[in-house]
Amino acid sequence: MQKTTLEKLGLAAVILLAPGGFILGATLAANHYRKRRADARAEKPSDPAV
């Protein structure tokens, strides 16, 4: 297996098996989507003032 696949499997195992893993998973997901939204805003050109 590739290293990235193993890292993702390890992270999934921690989220599912560790106490509080659901909280960790929700936090990671929220950070991922927050960063994705910020990146989309940075790429979007701003409207020029009329």
PDB file of N, CA, C and O in Angstrom, residues 45-50:
ATOM      1  N   PRO A  45     -12.650  35.965  -7.779  1.00  0.00           N
ATOM      2  CA  PRO A  45     -12.295  37.390  -7.901  1.00  0.00           C
ATOM      3  C   PRO A  45     -13.366  38.255  -7.250  1.00  0.00           C
ATOM      4  O   PRO A  45     -14.556  37.971  -7.330  1.00  0.00           O
ATOM      5  N   SER A  46     -12.926  39.310  -6.615  1.00  0.00           N
ATOM      6  CA  SER A  46     -13.881  40.188  -5.949  1.00  0.00           C
ATOM      7  C   SER A  46     -14.560  41.078  -6.982  1.00  0.00           C
ATOM      8  O   SER A  46     -13.993  41.404  -8.028  1.00  0.00           O
ATOM      9  N   ASP A  47     -15.792  41.454  -6.699  1.00  0.00           N
ATOM     10  CA  ASP A  47     -16.541  42.318  -7.610  1.00  0.00           C
ATOM     11  C   ASP A  47     -15.991  43.734  -7.534  1.00  0.00           C
ATOM     12  O   ASP A  47     -15.828  44.274  -6.439  1.00  0.00           O
ATOM     13  N   PRO A  48     -15.725  44.330  -8.684  1.00  0.00           N
ATOM     14  CA  PRO A  48     -15.220  45.721  -8.647  1.00  0.00           C
ATOM     15  C   PRO A  48     -16.335  46.688  -8.243  1.00  0.00           C
ATOM     16  O   PRO A  48     -17.502  46.481  -8.560  1.00  0.00           O
ATOM     17  N   ALA A  49     -15.980  47.698  -7.525  1.00  0.00           N
ATOM     18  CA  ALA A  49     -16.952  48.705  -7.104  1.00  0.00           C
ATOM     19  C   ALA A  49     -17.374  49.522  -8.314  1.00  0.00           C
ATOM     20  O   ALA A  49     -16.553  49.905  -9.143  1.00  0.00           O
ATOM     21  N   VAL A  50     -18.655  49.771  -8.406  1.00  0.00           N
ATOM     22  CA  VAL A  50     -19.187  50.491  -9.583  1.00  0.00           C
ATOM     23  C   VAL A  50     -19.237  51.959  -9.315  1.00  0.00           C
ATOM     24  O   VAL A  50     -19.358  52.481  -8.333  1.00  0.00           O
TER      25      VAL A  50
END
